[in-house]
Amino acid sequence: MVRRISVIGAGYVGLVTAACFAELGYRVTLLEIDPERLDALEHGVFPVHEPGLPELWQRHLAGGRLHLTGNYEHGLEGSEFAFIAVGTPSTKNGKPDLRWIRSAARSIAEAANGPIIVVNKSTVPVGTADLVAKIIARYKRNNHDFAVVSNPEFLREGWAVFDFLHPSRVVVGSADMNAAQAVSQLYEPLGCPIILCDAGTAEMSKYASNAFLAARISFINEIALLCDKFGVNVMDVARVVGMESRCGDGYLGAGLGWGGSCLPKDVRGLIYMAGSQRVSTPLLRSVLRVNLRQPQIVVAKLQRLLGSIRGKTIGILGLSFKPDTDDMREASSLFVISLLKEHGCQIKAYDPAAINNAAKLMPTVTYCGDAYEVAEGSDAIVLVTDWDEFKELDMIRISSSMACPILIDGRNLYDPEEMIQAGFIYEGVGRGEISRKKPEVTLVKHEIQPELEAIESIQS
Ligand SMILES: NC(=O)c1ccc[n+]([C@@H]2O[C@H](COP(=O)([O-])OP(=O)(O)OC[C@H]3O[C@@H](n4cnc5c(N)ncnc54)[C@H](O)[C@@H]3O)[C@@H](O)[C@H]2O)c1
């Protein structure tokens, strides 16, 4: 018998979950309450940019394995599983906002007309499986059995379909092992390791994974600052570090920092959870602080190279928080552009997919049709998002059309030598500064002097 699944929320995760479960042969109904999003999907307008997803979606919609509705009763009819994939953004103090989880749980309880396994796929704090169970017990309209399972999602935007279908692991946590087993069976065709655990372990594992990824990037960004000062290339350093099996080579790319819909809110969420138990988290706080500092590097570099930047036109290449998505949530471009505007700069920008979303958040930016238009007459360009498209640009054409050919490569996408050959004054992140004056070696020496003295005294 074909298994029937409902997925709640047609966002990045819900759309991927629904289309990929259909790909695995299940009959899936996607439930969405936003009428605009529902309408767009019903009229074949795909609401997010995610490579491969619209094609998969259309194929299974046409093939009848995938269905879409705004009505919970229709959406849950005959479903054994309801996967909740609604947003869990941060509130001001970092607390994960669970209002959409609560409302989805209540709607499921009120509409389900048979036994159901409710699965939290959203990223939620420890204890949320219990909260959902309480809501369902309170609002369910009949005596059918239900169970709650935590099954966090680890996909990366831009790679979402691939990640869902080729996961490194699937985590399924619940107090009800039969329900957990039933959920894990859905993933068996993927042939990946499946970790069965309690719900709290599953919930915490997701936060810990994201916080660890964020920590790695903040770590290499701090090293990149040092590399800039000492004229060392952080990319070579990261390669050496990454070759050590105890370190691993993922998430060691220095740049303008991490953003997006997950890492920032999940690090803040973990700090909030710790606070609720009166546990201090100096490491996690530093991970955030280092990240907040990264956009300021752009301003510092431009000021060093241009002098005053007031009134200068700065071109921005890339706006989305990473390539291959149109997601602008906590994108580095927002912070970089806001700082540049505070310093009186005019901003021109281009992104292959995110201009519509960006324009809603930053209406005073001049949006361009391509990177060449951005470069025309600009005093500097800053590469913020490393879309593949930017690797293929005619960089001589770009540099020769600029008022001043400064390129700040915020993702270390380009080869510095090639950029200098193409006529740029080039700076990456952690690849050595081009100073107008001699590097301030004395200041650095002064700062590390006590440590140096201590080491020397031990050696002598
Ligand atoms: N985006 C990612 O890359 C990613 C990766 C892993 C995990 N997650 C987690 O997955 C969850 C969802 O993230 P997202 O980026 O897909 O969110 P999203 O904001 O893109 O989408 C959420 C969708 O749910 C809908 N919705 C809200 N309440 C609803 C309800 N009661 N019934 C039906 N639909 C409802 C919204 O209208 C929206 O379309 C979050 O907890 C997030 O942290 C996201």
PDB file of N, CA and C in Angstrom, residues 131-188:
ATOM      1  N   LEU A 131       5.660  19.754  23.761  1.00  0.00           N
ATOM      2  CA  LEU A 131       4.702  20.852  23.595  1.00  0.00           C
ATOM      3  C   LEU A 131       3.671  20.481  22.518  1.00  0.00           C
ATOM      4  N   VAL A 132       4.156  19.952  21.394  1.00  0.00           N
ATOM      5  CA  VAL A 132       3.244  19.579  20.301  1.00  0.00           C
ATOM      6  C   VAL A 132       2.305  18.466  20.775  1.00  0.00           C
ATOM      7  N   ALA A 133       2.851  17.518  21.535  1.00  0.00           N
ATOM      8  CA  ALA A 133       2.005  16.421  22.041  1.00  0.00           C
ATOM      9  C   ALA A 133       0.893  16.974  22.935  1.00  0.00           C
ATOM     10  N   LYS A 134       1.253  17.958  23.770  1.00  0.00           N
ATOM     11  CA  LYS A 134       0.236  18.545  24.676  1.00  0.00           C
ATOM     12  C   LYS A 134      -0.847  19.248  23.862  1.00  0.00           C
ATOM     13  N   ILE A 135      -0.426  19.992  22.843  1.00  0.00           N
ATOM     14  CA  ILE A 135      -1.408  20.739  22.025  1.00  0.00           C
ATOM     15  C   ILE A 135      -2.345  19.751  21.332  1.00  0.00           C
ATOM     16  N   ILE A 136      -1.763  18.682  20.810  1.00  0.00           N
ATOM     17  CA  ILE A 136      -2.619  17.729  20.089  1.00  0.00           C
ATOM     18  C   ILE A 136      -3.581  17.036  21.057  1.00  0.00           C
ATOM     19  N   ALA A 137      -3.057  16.665  22.213  1.00  0.00           N
ATOM     20  CA  ALA A 137      -3.933  16.007  23.190  1.00  0.00           C
ATOM     21  C   ALA A 137      -5.083  16.938  23.577  1.00  0.00           C
ATOM     22  N   ARG A 138      -4.779  18.230  23.658  1.00  0.00           N
ATOM     23  CA  ARG A 138      -5.819  19.170  24.097  1.00  0.00           C
ATOM     24  C   ARG A 138      -6.872  19.414  23.011  1.00  0.00           C
ATOM     25  N   TYR A 139      -6.444  19.494  21.757  1.00  0.00           N
ATOM     26  CA  TYR A 139      -7.393  19.925  20.715  1.00  0.00           C
ATOM     27  C   TYR A 139      -7.913  18.806  19.830  1.00  0.00           C
ATOM     28  N   LYS A 140      -7.439  17.582  20.007  1.00  0.00           N
ATOM     29  CA  LYS A 140      -7.890  16.552  19.070  1.00  0.00           C
ATOM     30  C   LYS A 140      -9.383  16.300  19.247  1.00  0.00           C
ATOM     31  N   ARG A 141     -10.021  16.021  18.099  1.00  0.00           N
ATOM     32  CA  ARG A 141     -11.482  16.003  18.157  1.00  0.00           C
ATOM     33  C   ARG A 141     -12.037  14.583  18.282  1.00  0.00           C
ATOM     34  N   ASN A 142     -11.164  13.608  18.400  1.00  0.00           N
ATOM     35  CA  ASN A 142     -11.634  12.233  18.562  1.00  0.00           C
ATOM     36  C   ASN A 142     -10.612  11.461  19.392  1.00  0.00           C
ATOM     37  N   ASN A 143     -10.838  10.168  19.535  1.00  0.00           N
ATOM     38  CA  ASN A 143      -9.945   9.401  20.411  1.00  0.00           C
ATOM     39  C   ASN A 143      -8.878   8.628  19.666  1.00  0.00           C
ATOM     40  N   HIS A 144      -8.627   9.018  18.405  1.00  0.00           N
ATOM     41  CA  HIS A 144      -7.598   8.316  17.643  1.00  0.00           C
ATOM     42  C   HIS A 144      -6.225   8.513  18.283  1.00  0.00           C
ATOM     43  N   ASP A 145      -5.375   7.498  18.098  1.00  0.00           N
ATOM     44  CA  ASP A 145      -4.008   7.589  18.645  1.00  0.00           C
ATOM     45  C   ASP A 145      -3.193   8.602  17.853  1.00  0.00           C
ATOM     46  N   PHE A 146      -2.230   9.196  18.538  1.00  0.00           N
ATOM     47  CA  PHE A 146      -1.252  10.016  17.817  1.00  0.00           C
ATOM     48  C   PHE A 146       0.088   9.858  18.522  1.00  0.00           C
ATOM     49  N   ALA A 147       1.153  10.185  17.797  1.00  0.00           N
ATOM     50  CA  ALA A 147       2.486  10.202  18.396  1.00  0.00           C
ATOM     51  C   ALA A 147       3.227  11.391  17.806  1.00  0.00           C
ATOM     52  N   VAL A 148       4.217  11.873  18.544  1.00  0.00           N
ATOM     53  CA  VAL A 148       5.009  12.995  18.037  1.00  0.00           C
ATOM     54  C   VAL A 148       6.465  12.540  17.905  1.00  0.00           C
ATOM     55  N   VAL A 149       7.043  12.871  16.746  1.00  0.00           N
ATOM     56  CA  VAL A 149       8.419  12.456  16.443  1.00  0.00           C
ATOM     57  C   VAL A 149       9.203  13.696  16.024  1.00  0.00           C
ATOM     58  N   SER A 150      10.456  13.747  16.415  1.00  0.00           N
ATOM     59  CA  SER A 150      11.310  14.847  15.972  1.00  0.00           C
ATOM     60  C   SER A 150      12.245  14.339  14.882  1.00  0.00           C
ATOM     61  N   ASN A 151      12.213  14.994  13.729  1.00  0.00           N
ATOM     62  CA  ASN A 151      13.024  14.534  12.585  1.00  0.00           C
ATOM     63  C   ASN A 151      13.618  15.780  11.908  1.00  0.00           C
ATOM     64  N   PRO A 152      14.658  16.380  12.552  1.00  0.00           N
ATOM     65  CA  PRO A 152      15.182  17.649  12.026  1.00  0.00           C
ATOM     66  C   PRO A 152      15.743  17.505  10.619  1.00  0.00           C
ATOM     67  N   GLU A 153      15.690  18.616   9.898  1.00  0.00           N
ATOM     68  CA  GLU A 153      16.151  18.616   8.511  1.00  0.00           C
ATOM     69  C   GLU A 153      17.535  19.273   8.435  1.00  0.00           C
ATOM     70  N   PHE A 154      18.430  18.663   7.667  1.00  0.00           N
ATOM     71  CA  PHE A 154      19.804  19.189   7.580  1.00  0.00           C
ATOM     72  C   PHE A 154      20.144  19.714   6.191  1.00  0.00           C
ATOM     73  N   LEU A 155      19.158  19.845   5.305  1.00  0.00           N
ATOM     74  CA  LEU A 155      19.479  20.240   3.927  1.00  0.00           C
ATOM     75  C   LEU A 155      20.092  21.636   3.864  1.00  0.00           C
ATOM     76  N   ARG A 156      20.872  21.851   2.777  1.00  0.00           N
ATOM     77  CA  ARG A 156      21.427  23.187   2.515  1.00  0.00           C
ATOM     78  C   ARG A 156      20.656  23.802   1.352  1.00  0.00           C
ATOM     79  N   GLU A 157      20.231  25.061   1.493  1.00  0.00           N
ATOM     80  CA  GLU A 157      19.608  25.718   0.329  1.00  0.00           C
ATOM     81  C   GLU A 157      20.637  25.752  -0.793  1.00  0.00           C
ATOM     82  N   GLY A 158      20.167  25.623  -2.004  1.00  0.00           N
ATOM     83  CA  GLY A 158      21.072  25.554  -3.159  1.00  0.00           C
ATOM     84  C   GLY A 158      21.416  24.109  -3.514  1.00  0.00           C
ATOM     85  N   TRP A 159      21.350  23.237  -2.504  1.00  0.00           N
ATOM     86  CA  TRP A 159      21.641  21.802  -2.676  1.00  0.00           C
ATOM     87  C   TRP A 159      20.505  20.966  -2.107  1.00  0.00           C
ATOM     88  N   ALA A 160      19.338  21.595  -1.920  1.00  0.00           N
ATOM     89  CA  ALA A 160      18.302  21.008  -1.070  1.00  0.00           C
ATOM     90  C   ALA A 160      17.806  19.646  -1.566  1.00  0.00           C
ATOM     91  N   VAL A 161      17.556  19.531  -2.874  1.00  0.00           N
ATOM     92  CA  VAL A 161      17.021  18.267  -3.387  1.00  0.00           C
ATOM     93  C   VAL A 161      18.083  17.175  -3.243  1.00  0.00           C
ATOM     94  N   PHE A 162      19.308  17.508  -3.622  1.00  0.00           N
ATOM     95  CA  PHE A 162      20.395  16.534  -3.501  1.00  0.00           C
ATOM     96  C   PHE A 162      20.553  16.111  -2.031  1.00  0.00           C
ATOM     97  N   ASP A 163      20.570  17.092  -1.153  1.00  0.00           N
ATOM     98  CA  ASP A 163      20.791  16.777   0.271  1.00  0.00           C
ATOM     99  C   ASP A 163      19.677  15.905   0.829  1.00  0.00           C
ATOM    100  N   PHE A 164      18.434  16.205   0.432  1.00  0.00           N
ATOM    101  CA  PHE A 164      17.326  15.408   0.970  1.00  0.00           C
ATOM    102  C   PHE A 164      17.437  13.954   0.495  1.00  0.00           C
ATOM    103  N   LEU A 165      17.831  13.794  -0.763  1.00  0.00           N
ATOM    104  CA  LEU A 165      17.858  12.435  -1.332  1.00  0.00           C
ATOM    105  C   LEU A 165      19.172  11.700  -1.046  1.00  0.00           C
ATOM    106  N   HIS A 166      20.196  12.447  -0.594  1.00  0.00           N
ATOM    107  CA  HIS A 166      21.498  11.831  -0.271  1.00  0.00           C
ATOM    108  C   HIS A 166      21.974  12.333   1.085  1.00  0.00           C
ATOM    109  N   PRO A 167      21.213  12.095   2.142  1.00  0.00           N
ATOM    110  CA  PRO A 167      21.614  12.666   3.439  1.00  0.00           C
ATOM    111  C   PRO A 167      22.800  11.910   4.043  1.00  0.00           C
ATOM    112  N   SER A 168      23.600  12.658   4.832  1.00  0.00           N
ATOM    113  CA  SER A 168      24.707  11.988   5.538  1.00  0.00           C
ATOM    114  C   SER A 168      24.131  11.136   6.669  1.00  0.00           C
ATOM    115  N   ARG A 169      22.993  11.563   7.197  1.00  0.00           N
ATOM    116  CA  ARG A 169      22.290  10.806   8.248  1.00  0.00           C
ATOM    117  C   ARG A 169      20.874  11.352   8.371  1.00  0.00           C
ATOM    118  N   VAL A 170      19.992  10.497   8.879  1.00  0.00           N
ATOM    119  CA  VAL A 170      18.638  10.945   9.204  1.00  0.00           C
ATOM    120  C   VAL A 170      18.455  10.706  10.695  1.00  0.00           C
ATOM    121  N   VAL A 171      17.952  11.727  11.392  1.00  0.00           N
ATOM    122  CA  VAL A 171      17.785  11.609  12.845  1.00  0.00           C
ATOM    123  C   VAL A 171      16.291  11.550  13.158  1.00  0.00           C
ATOM    124  N   VAL A 172      15.905  10.527  13.897  1.00  0.00           N
ATOM    125  CA  VAL A 172      14.491  10.349  14.231  1.00  0.00           C
ATOM    126  C   VAL A 172      14.404  10.124  15.743  1.00  0.00           C
ATOM    127  N   GLY A 173      13.768  11.079  16.432  1.00  0.00           N
ATOM    128  CA  GLY A 173      13.718  10.977  17.896  1.00  0.00           C
ATOM    129  C   GLY A 173      12.288  10.992  18.410  1.00  0.00           C
ATOM    130  N   SER A 174      12.017  10.115  19.343  1.00  0.00           N
ATOM    131  CA  SER A 174      10.669  10.108  19.926  1.00  0.00           C
ATOM    132  C   SER A 174      10.656   9.288  21.210  1.00  0.00           C
ATOM    133  N   ALA A 175       9.648   9.572  22.040  1.00  0.00           N
ATOM    134  CA  ALA A 175       9.415   8.718  23.204  1.00  0.00           C
ATOM    135  C   ALA A 175       8.697   7.443  22.751  1.00  0.00           C
ATOM    136  N   ASP A 176       8.115   7.486  21.562  1.00  0.00           N
ATOM    137  CA  ASP A 176       7.345   6.350  21.043  1.00  0.00           C
ATOM    138  C   ASP A 176       8.165   5.665  19.949  1.00  0.00           C
ATOM    139  N   MET A 177       8.829   4.571  20.315  1.00  0.00           N
ATOM    140  CA  MET A 177       9.746   3.926  19.374  1.00  0.00           C
ATOM    141  C   MET A 177       9.038   3.329  18.155  1.00  0.00           C
ATOM    142  N   ASN A 178       7.778   2.926  18.316  1.00  0.00           N
ATOM    143  CA  ASN A 178       7.060   2.405  17.136  1.00  0.00           C
ATOM    144  C   ASN A 178       6.862   3.516  16.109  1.00  0.00           C
ATOM    145  N   ALA A 179       6.502   4.700  16.616  1.00  0.00           N
ATOM    146  CA  ALA A 179       6.320   5.838  15.704  1.00  0.00           C
ATOM    147  C   ALA A 179       7.657   6.208  15.059  1.00  0.00           C
ATOM    148  N   ALA A 180       8.719   6.215  15.868  1.00  0.00           N
ATOM    149  CA  ALA A 180      10.040   6.547  15.318  1.00  0.00           C
ATOM    150  C   ALA A 180      10.437   5.550  14.229  1.00  0.00           C
ATOM    151  N   GLN A 181      10.164   4.268  14.494  1.00  0.00           N
ATOM    152  CA  GLN A 181      10.493   3.228  13.488  1.00  0.00           C
ATOM    153  C   GLN A 181       9.704   3.469  12.202  1.00  0.00           C
ATOM    154  N   ALA A 182       8.430   3.843  12.367  1.00  0.00           N
ATOM    155  CA  ALA A 182       7.587   4.066  11.179  1.00  0.00           C
ATOM    156  C   ALA A 182       8.143   5.222  10.346  1.00  0.00           C
ATOM    157  N   VAL A 183       8.580   6.293  11.031  1.00  0.00           N
ATOM    158  CA  VAL A 183       9.154   7.435  10.294  1.00  0.00           C
ATOM    159  C   VAL A 183      10.468   7.019   9.634  1.00  0.00           C
ATOM    160  N   SER A 184      11.282   6.263  10.373  1.00  0.00           N
ATOM    161  CA  SER A 184      12.583   5.884   9.804  1.00  0.00           C
ATOM    162  C   SER A 184      12.410   5.004   8.560  1.00  0.00           C
ATOM    163  N   GLN A 185      11.341   4.203   8.531  1.00  0.00           N
ATOM    164  CA  GLN A 185      11.099   3.357   7.342  1.00  0.00           C
ATOM    165  C   GLN A 185      10.888   4.192   6.075  1.00  0.00           C
ATOM    166  N   LEU A 186      10.325   5.394   6.255  1.00  0.00           N
ATOM    167  CA  LEU A 186      10.107   6.254   5.084  1.00  0.00           C
ATOM    168  C   LEU A 186      11.428   6.587   4.386  1.00  0.00           C
ATOM    169  N   TYR A 187      12.495   6.642   5.199  1.00  0.00           N
ATOM    170  CA  TYR A 187      13.801   7.040   4.657  1.00  0.00           C
ATOM    171  C   TYR A 187      14.642   5.843   4.212  1.00  0.00           C
ATOM    172  N   GLU A 188      14.155   4.638   4.488  1.00  0.00           N
ATOM    173  CA  GLU A 188      14.987   3.466   4.178  1.00  0.00           C
ATOM    174  C   GLU A 188      15.460   3.404   2.730  1.00  0.00           C
TER     175      GLU A 188
END
